[in-house]
Amino acid sequence: MKKVLLIEDNKNIIKVISMLLKNEGFDLKVEKDGVNGVETALEWEPDLILLDIKLPKMNGFLVCETLRDNEKTADIKIIIVSAKAEEEDIQRGFELGADEYLTKPINPDELLEVINKHLKLV
């Protein structure tokens, strides 16, 4: 079973993504701020991380950079899922090591397709 860590503070988005991923058989953990997200990633070592940018305590850009700089988490697939849709935000996400950048509102089918692609499940 593939492990996915969702780092997101919006309750509605957490609910939708959690239902979607659990129905697809993923092992899911959720963290609501960047600091706990990094700690969980280091301890649990998920196969993939879904990461928001606007987070309490530590923003998603810093989370992404922190995870890429640690050899234990450097190779984990990171998909940014954010309402920040400006070109410079997307560019910055990729520069900091994100594997994919999706903008909200998220299309559930597209999200699953991207997750499966990065986990090589398709």
PDB file of N, CA and C in Angstrom, residues 15-61:
ATOM      1  N   LYS A  15     -10.982  16.909   3.690  1.00  0.00           N
ATOM      2  CA  LYS A  15     -12.083  15.945   3.629  1.00  0.00           C
ATOM      3  C   LYS A  15     -12.209  15.323   2.233  1.00  0.00           C
ATOM      4  N   VAL A  16     -12.199  16.160   1.208  1.00  0.00           N
ATOM      5  CA  VAL A  16     -12.353  15.682  -0.169  1.00  0.00           C
ATOM      6  C   VAL A  16     -11.183  14.785  -0.581  1.00  0.00           C
ATOM      7  N   ILE A  17      -9.961  15.252  -0.356  1.00  0.00           N
ATOM      8  CA  ILE A  17      -8.785  14.469  -0.759  1.00  0.00           C
ATOM      9  C   ILE A  17      -8.681  13.191   0.061  1.00  0.00           C
ATOM     10  N   SER A  18      -8.987  13.262   1.356  1.00  0.00           N
ATOM     11  CA  SER A  18      -8.930  12.062   2.207  1.00  0.00           C
ATOM     12  C   SER A  18      -9.883  10.986   1.699  1.00  0.00           C
ATOM     13  N   MET A  19     -11.120  11.368   1.407  1.00  0.00           N
ATOM     14  CA  MET A  19     -12.094  10.398   0.897  1.00  0.00           C
ATOM     15  C   MET A  19     -11.621   9.805  -0.430  1.00  0.00           C
ATOM     16  N   LEU A  20     -11.147  10.650  -1.302  1.00  0.00           N
ATOM     17  CA  LEU A  20     -10.674  10.216  -2.615  1.00  0.00           C
ATOM     18  C   LEU A  20      -9.546   9.188  -2.492  1.00  0.00           C
ATOM     19  N   LEU A  21      -8.543   9.512  -1.683  1.00  0.00           N
ATOM     20  CA  LEU A  21      -7.372   8.638  -1.581  1.00  0.00           C
ATOM     21  C   LEU A  21      -7.669   7.360  -0.811  1.00  0.00           C
ATOM     22  N   LYS A  22      -8.464   7.446   0.235  1.00  0.00           N
ATOM     23  CA  LYS A  22      -8.821   6.243   0.986  1.00  0.00           C
ATOM     24  C   LYS A  22      -9.640   5.293   0.122  1.00  0.00           C
ATOM     25  N   ASN A  23     -10.541   5.843  -0.710  1.00  0.00           N
ATOM     26  CA  ASN A  23     -11.324   5.006  -1.628  1.00  0.00           C
ATOM     27  C   ASN A  23     -10.442   4.314  -2.658  1.00  0.00           C
ATOM     28  N   GLU A  24      -9.290   4.914  -2.960  1.00  0.00           N
ATOM     29  CA  GLU A  24      -8.353   4.323  -3.918  1.00  0.00           C
ATOM     30  C   GLU A  24      -7.347   3.388  -3.246  1.00  0.00           C
ATOM     31  N   GLY A  25      -7.461   3.234  -1.927  1.00  0.00           N
ATOM     32  CA  GLY A  25      -6.612   2.280  -1.216  1.00  0.00           C
ATOM     33  C   GLY A  25      -5.263   2.799  -0.746  1.00  0.00           C
ATOM     34  N   PHE A  26      -5.094   4.101  -0.719  1.00  0.00           N
ATOM     35  CA  PHE A  26      -3.834   4.662  -0.225  1.00  0.00           C
ATOM     36  C   PHE A  26      -3.836   4.720   1.298  1.00  0.00           C
ATOM     37  N   ASP A  27      -2.651   4.575   1.893  1.00  0.00           N
ATOM     38  CA  ASP A  27      -2.446   4.790   3.318  1.00  0.00           C
ATOM     39  C   ASP A  27      -2.177   6.289   3.461  1.00  0.00           C
ATOM     40  N   LEU A  28      -3.040   6.996   4.162  1.00  0.00           N
ATOM     41  CA  LEU A  28      -2.978   8.456   4.200  1.00  0.00           C
ATOM     42  C   LEU A  28      -2.766   8.985   5.604  1.00  0.00           C
ATOM     43  N   LYS A  29      -1.887   9.985   5.704  1.00  0.00           N
ATOM     44  CA  LYS A  29      -1.748  10.766   6.935  1.00  0.00           C
ATOM     45  C   LYS A  29      -1.932  12.228   6.555  1.00  0.00           C
ATOM     46  N   VAL A  30      -2.485  12.999   7.484  1.00  0.00           N
ATOM     47  CA  VAL A  30      -2.746  14.422   7.249  1.00  0.00           C
ATOM     48  C   VAL A  30      -2.064  15.249   8.328  1.00  0.00           C
ATOM     49  N   GLU A  31      -1.394  16.311   7.897  1.00  0.00           N
ATOM     50  CA  GLU A  31      -0.839  17.302   8.816  1.00  0.00           C
ATOM     51  C   GLU A  31      -1.365  18.657   8.397  1.00  0.00           C
ATOM     52  N   LYS A  32      -1.654  19.519   9.386  1.00  0.00           N
ATOM     53  CA  LYS A  32      -2.294  20.800   9.093  1.00  0.00           C
ATOM     54  C   LYS A  32      -1.344  21.992   9.144  1.00  0.00           C
ATOM     55  N   ASP A  33      -0.059  21.759   9.367  1.00  0.00           N
ATOM     56  CA  ASP A  33       0.913  22.852   9.294  1.00  0.00           C
ATOM     57  C   ASP A  33       2.247  22.323   8.787  1.00  0.00           C
ATOM     58  N   GLY A  34       3.077  23.243   8.325  1.00  0.00           N
ATOM     59  CA  GLY A  34       4.340  22.862   7.706  1.00  0.00           C
ATOM     60  C   GLY A  34       5.327  22.168   8.626  1.00  0.00           C
ATOM     61  N   VAL A  35       5.417  22.624   9.862  1.00  0.00           N
ATOM     62  CA  VAL A  35       6.374  22.044  10.811  1.00  0.00           C
ATOM     63  C   VAL A  35       6.040  20.569  11.078  1.00  0.00           C
ATOM     64  N   ASN A  36       4.775  20.292  11.406  1.00  0.00           N
ATOM     65  CA  ASN A  36       4.378  18.905  11.640  1.00  0.00           C
ATOM     66  C   ASN A  36       4.472  18.080  10.364  1.00  0.00           C
ATOM     67  N   GLY A  37       4.220  18.717   9.224  1.00  0.00           N
ATOM     68  CA  GLY A  37       4.345  18.025   7.942  1.00  0.00           C
ATOM     69  C   GLY A  37       5.758  17.524   7.711  1.00  0.00           C
ATOM     70  N   VAL A  38       6.743  18.368   7.978  1.00  0.00           N
ATOM     71  CA  VAL A  38       8.149  17.965   7.817  1.00  0.00           C
ATOM     72  C   VAL A  38       8.487  16.837   8.793  1.00  0.00           C
ATOM     73  N   GLU A  39       8.070  16.974  10.053  1.00  0.00           N
ATOM     74  CA  GLU A  39       8.356  15.939  11.061  1.00  0.00           C
ATOM     75  C   GLU A  39       7.753  14.595  10.661  1.00  0.00           C
ATOM     76  N   THR A  40       6.505  14.611  10.205  1.00  0.00           N
ATOM     77  CA  THR A  40       5.845  13.370   9.793  1.00  0.00           C
ATOM     78  C   THR A  40       6.536  12.773   8.568  1.00  0.00           C
ATOM     79  N   ALA A  41       6.930  13.607   7.622  1.00  0.00           N
ATOM     80  CA  ALA A  41       7.629  13.114   6.432  1.00  0.00           C
ATOM     81  C   ALA A  41       8.932  12.413   6.821  1.00  0.00           C
ATOM     82  N   LEU A  42       9.659  12.999   7.762  1.00  0.00           N
ATOM     83  CA  LEU A  42      10.925  12.403   8.201  1.00  0.00           C
ATOM     84  C   LEU A  42      10.710  11.084   8.938  1.00  0.00           C
ATOM     85  N   GLU A  43       9.678  11.009   9.758  1.00  0.00           N
ATOM     86  CA  GLU A  43       9.424   9.807  10.555  1.00  0.00           C
ATOM     87  C   GLU A  43       8.743   8.701   9.748  1.00  0.00           C
ATOM     88  N   TRP A  44       7.748   9.069   8.950  1.00  0.00           N
ATOM     89  CA  TRP A  44       6.880   8.093   8.282  1.00  0.00           C
ATOM     90  C   TRP A  44       7.393   7.708   6.892  1.00  0.00           C
ATOM     91  N   GLU A  45       8.166   8.578   6.271  1.00  0.00           N
ATOM     92  CA  GLU A  45       8.731   8.380   4.940  1.00  0.00           C
ATOM     93  C   GLU A  45       7.684   7.940   3.911  1.00  0.00           C
ATOM     94  N   PRO A  46       6.750   8.846   3.585  1.00  0.00           N
ATOM     95  CA  PRO A  46       5.711   8.509   2.606  1.00  0.00           C
ATOM     96  C   PRO A  46       6.293   8.358   1.199  1.00  0.00           C
ATOM     97  N   ASP A  47       5.519   7.754   0.321  1.00  0.00           N
ATOM     98  CA  ASP A  47       5.929   7.616  -1.078  1.00  0.00           C
ATOM     99  C   ASP A  47       5.692   8.919  -1.846  1.00  0.00           C
ATOM    100  N   LEU A  48       4.707   9.702  -1.375  1.00  0.00           N
ATOM    101  CA  LEU A  48       4.330  10.924  -2.071  1.00  0.00           C
ATOM    102  C   LEU A  48       3.747  11.913  -1.062  1.00  0.00           C
ATOM    103  N   ILE A  49       3.986  13.214  -1.312  1.00  0.00           N
ATOM    104  CA  ILE A  49       3.459  14.272  -0.455  1.00  0.00           C
ATOM    105  C   ILE A  49       2.622  15.220  -1.304  1.00  0.00           C
ATOM    106  N   LEU A  50       1.416  15.494  -0.842  1.00  0.00           N
ATOM    107  CA  LEU A  50       0.566  16.537  -1.425  1.00  0.00           C
ATOM    108  C   LEU A  50       0.718  17.744  -0.514  1.00  0.00           C
ATOM    109  N   LEU A  51       1.188  18.846  -1.066  1.00  0.00           N
ATOM    110  CA  LEU A  51       1.627  19.979  -0.254  1.00  0.00           C
ATOM    111  C   LEU A  51       0.959  21.284  -0.660  1.00  0.00           C
ATOM    112  N   ASP A  52       0.304  21.928   0.302  1.00  0.00           N
ATOM    113  CA  ASP A  52      -0.247  23.268   0.081  1.00  0.00           C
ATOM    114  C   ASP A  52       0.879  24.282   0.308  1.00  0.00           C
ATOM    115  N   ILE A  53       0.725  25.483  -0.219  1.00  0.00           N
ATOM    116  CA  ILE A  53       1.725  26.538  -0.014  1.00  0.00           C
ATOM    117  C   ILE A  53       1.392  27.388   1.205  1.00  0.00           C
ATOM    118  N   LYS A  54       0.144  27.830   1.309  1.00  0.00           N
ATOM    119  CA  LYS A  54      -0.254  28.699   2.426  1.00  0.00           C
ATOM    120  C   LYS A  54      -0.571  27.827   3.640  1.00  0.00           C
ATOM    121  N   LEU A  55       0.422  27.668   4.506  1.00  0.00           N
ATOM    122  CA  LEU A  55       0.297  26.828   5.698  1.00  0.00           C
ATOM    123  C   LEU A  55       0.726  27.599   6.934  1.00  0.00           C
ATOM    124  N   PRO A  56       0.148  27.254   8.099  1.00  0.00           N
ATOM    125  CA  PRO A  56       0.637  27.854   9.341  1.00  0.00           C
ATOM    126  C   PRO A  56       2.037  27.315   9.700  1.00  0.00           C
ATOM    127  N   LYS A  57       2.762  28.086  10.467  1.00  0.00           N
ATOM    128  CA  LYS A  57       4.072  27.760  11.045  1.00  0.00           C
ATOM    129  C   LYS A  57       5.218  27.715  10.039  1.00  0.00           C
ATOM    130  N   MET A  58       5.020  27.104   8.867  1.00  0.00           N
ATOM    131  CA  MET A  58       6.065  27.032   7.843  1.00  0.00           C
ATOM    132  C   MET A  58       5.358  26.891   6.496  1.00  0.00           C
ATOM    133  N   ASN A  59       5.623  27.808   5.564  1.00  0.00           N
ATOM    134  CA  ASN A  59       4.901  27.715   4.287  1.00  0.00           C
ATOM    135  C   ASN A  59       5.402  26.549   3.440  1.00  0.00           C
ATOM    136  N   GLY A  60       4.596  26.190   2.438  1.00  0.00           N
ATOM    137  CA  GLY A  60       4.893  25.025   1.615  1.00  0.00           C
ATOM    138  C   GLY A  60       6.194  25.127   0.836  1.00  0.00           C
ATOM    139  N   PHE A  61       6.575  26.335   0.429  1.00  0.00           N
ATOM    140  CA  PHE A  61       7.856  26.485  -0.268  1.00  0.00           C
ATOM    141  C   PHE A  61       9.007  26.064   0.636  1.00  0.00           C
TER     142      PHE A  61
END
